[in-house]
Short mmCIF file of C-alpha atoms in Angstrom, two decimals:
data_model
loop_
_atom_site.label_atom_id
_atom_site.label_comp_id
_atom_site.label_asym_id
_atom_site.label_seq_id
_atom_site.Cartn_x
_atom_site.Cartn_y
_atom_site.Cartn_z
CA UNK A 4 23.27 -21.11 -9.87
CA UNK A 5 23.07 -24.58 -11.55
CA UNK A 6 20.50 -26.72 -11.65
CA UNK A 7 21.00 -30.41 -12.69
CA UNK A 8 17.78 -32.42 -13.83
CA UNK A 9 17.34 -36.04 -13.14
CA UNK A 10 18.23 -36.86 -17.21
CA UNK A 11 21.77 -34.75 -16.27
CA UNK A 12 20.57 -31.72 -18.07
CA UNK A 13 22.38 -29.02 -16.99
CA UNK A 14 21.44 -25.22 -16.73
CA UNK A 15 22.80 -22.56 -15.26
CA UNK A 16 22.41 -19.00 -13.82
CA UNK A 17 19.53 -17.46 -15.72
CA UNK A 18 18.68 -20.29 -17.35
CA UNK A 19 18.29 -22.06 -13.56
CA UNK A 20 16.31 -19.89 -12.68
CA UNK A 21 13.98 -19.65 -15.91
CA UNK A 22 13.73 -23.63 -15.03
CA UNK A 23 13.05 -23.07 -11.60
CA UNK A 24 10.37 -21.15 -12.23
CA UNK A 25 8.48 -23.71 -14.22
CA UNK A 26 8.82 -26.21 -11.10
CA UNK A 27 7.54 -23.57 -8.85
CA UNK A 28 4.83 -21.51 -10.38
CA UNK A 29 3.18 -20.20 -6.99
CA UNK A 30 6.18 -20.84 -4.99
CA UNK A 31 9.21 -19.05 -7.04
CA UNK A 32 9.36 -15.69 -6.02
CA UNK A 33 9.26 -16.64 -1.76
CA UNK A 34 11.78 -19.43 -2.67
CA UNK A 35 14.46 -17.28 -4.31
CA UNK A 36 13.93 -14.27 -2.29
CA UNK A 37 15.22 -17.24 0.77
CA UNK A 38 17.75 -18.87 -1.52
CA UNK A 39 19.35 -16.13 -2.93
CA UNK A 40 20.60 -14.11 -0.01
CA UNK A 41 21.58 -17.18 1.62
CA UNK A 42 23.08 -18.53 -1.12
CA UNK A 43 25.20 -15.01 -1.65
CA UNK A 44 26.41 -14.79 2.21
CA UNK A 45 27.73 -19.02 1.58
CA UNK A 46 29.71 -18.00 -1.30
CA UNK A 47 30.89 -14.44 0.26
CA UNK A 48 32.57 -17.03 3.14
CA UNK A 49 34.11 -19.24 0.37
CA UNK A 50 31.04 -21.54 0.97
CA UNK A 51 29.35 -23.42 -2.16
CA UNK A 52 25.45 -24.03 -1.57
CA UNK A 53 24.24 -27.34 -2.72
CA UNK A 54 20.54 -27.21 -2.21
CA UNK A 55 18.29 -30.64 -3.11
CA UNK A 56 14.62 -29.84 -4.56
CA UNK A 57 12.20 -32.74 -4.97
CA UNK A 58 9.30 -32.08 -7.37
CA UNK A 59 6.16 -33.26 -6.89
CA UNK A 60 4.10 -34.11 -9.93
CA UNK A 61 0.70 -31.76 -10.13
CA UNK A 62 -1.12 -35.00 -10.42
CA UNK A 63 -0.30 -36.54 -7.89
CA UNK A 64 -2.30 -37.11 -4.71
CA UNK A 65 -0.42 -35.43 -1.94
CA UNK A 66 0.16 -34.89 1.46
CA UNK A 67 1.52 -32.45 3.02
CA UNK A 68 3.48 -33.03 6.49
CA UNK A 69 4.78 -30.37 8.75
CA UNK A 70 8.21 -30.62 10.29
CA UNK A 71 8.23 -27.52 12.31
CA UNK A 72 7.23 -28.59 15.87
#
């Protein structure tokens, strides 16, 4: 895994996922448990996983939208 920050800051494989886990404090161990095995099949069929995540700042006022139907 490799995770690339906004300022370029790269980290990767544990590291990644140490980082991760900051972003997503409640969210980390449902969001890996989906990445992972997904990620694993990609790469067992000679496919690379690029995955975007966009934080959301704890401060800020949100809204949350649905996009299943």
């Amino acid at each position: 895994m490799v995770l690339i920050m906004p300022d370029k800051t790269i980290y990767v494989n544990e590291e990644a996922r140490e980082k991760l886990a900051e972003f997503w404090i409640k969210a980390y161990n449902n969001n890996i448990n989906r990445l992972i095995p997904m990620m694993a099949e990609n790469l067992a069929n000679d496919i690379i996983s690029v995955t975007g995540v966009k934080t959301v700042s704890p401060n800020q006022n949100r809204r949350w939208v649905s996009l299943r139907p």
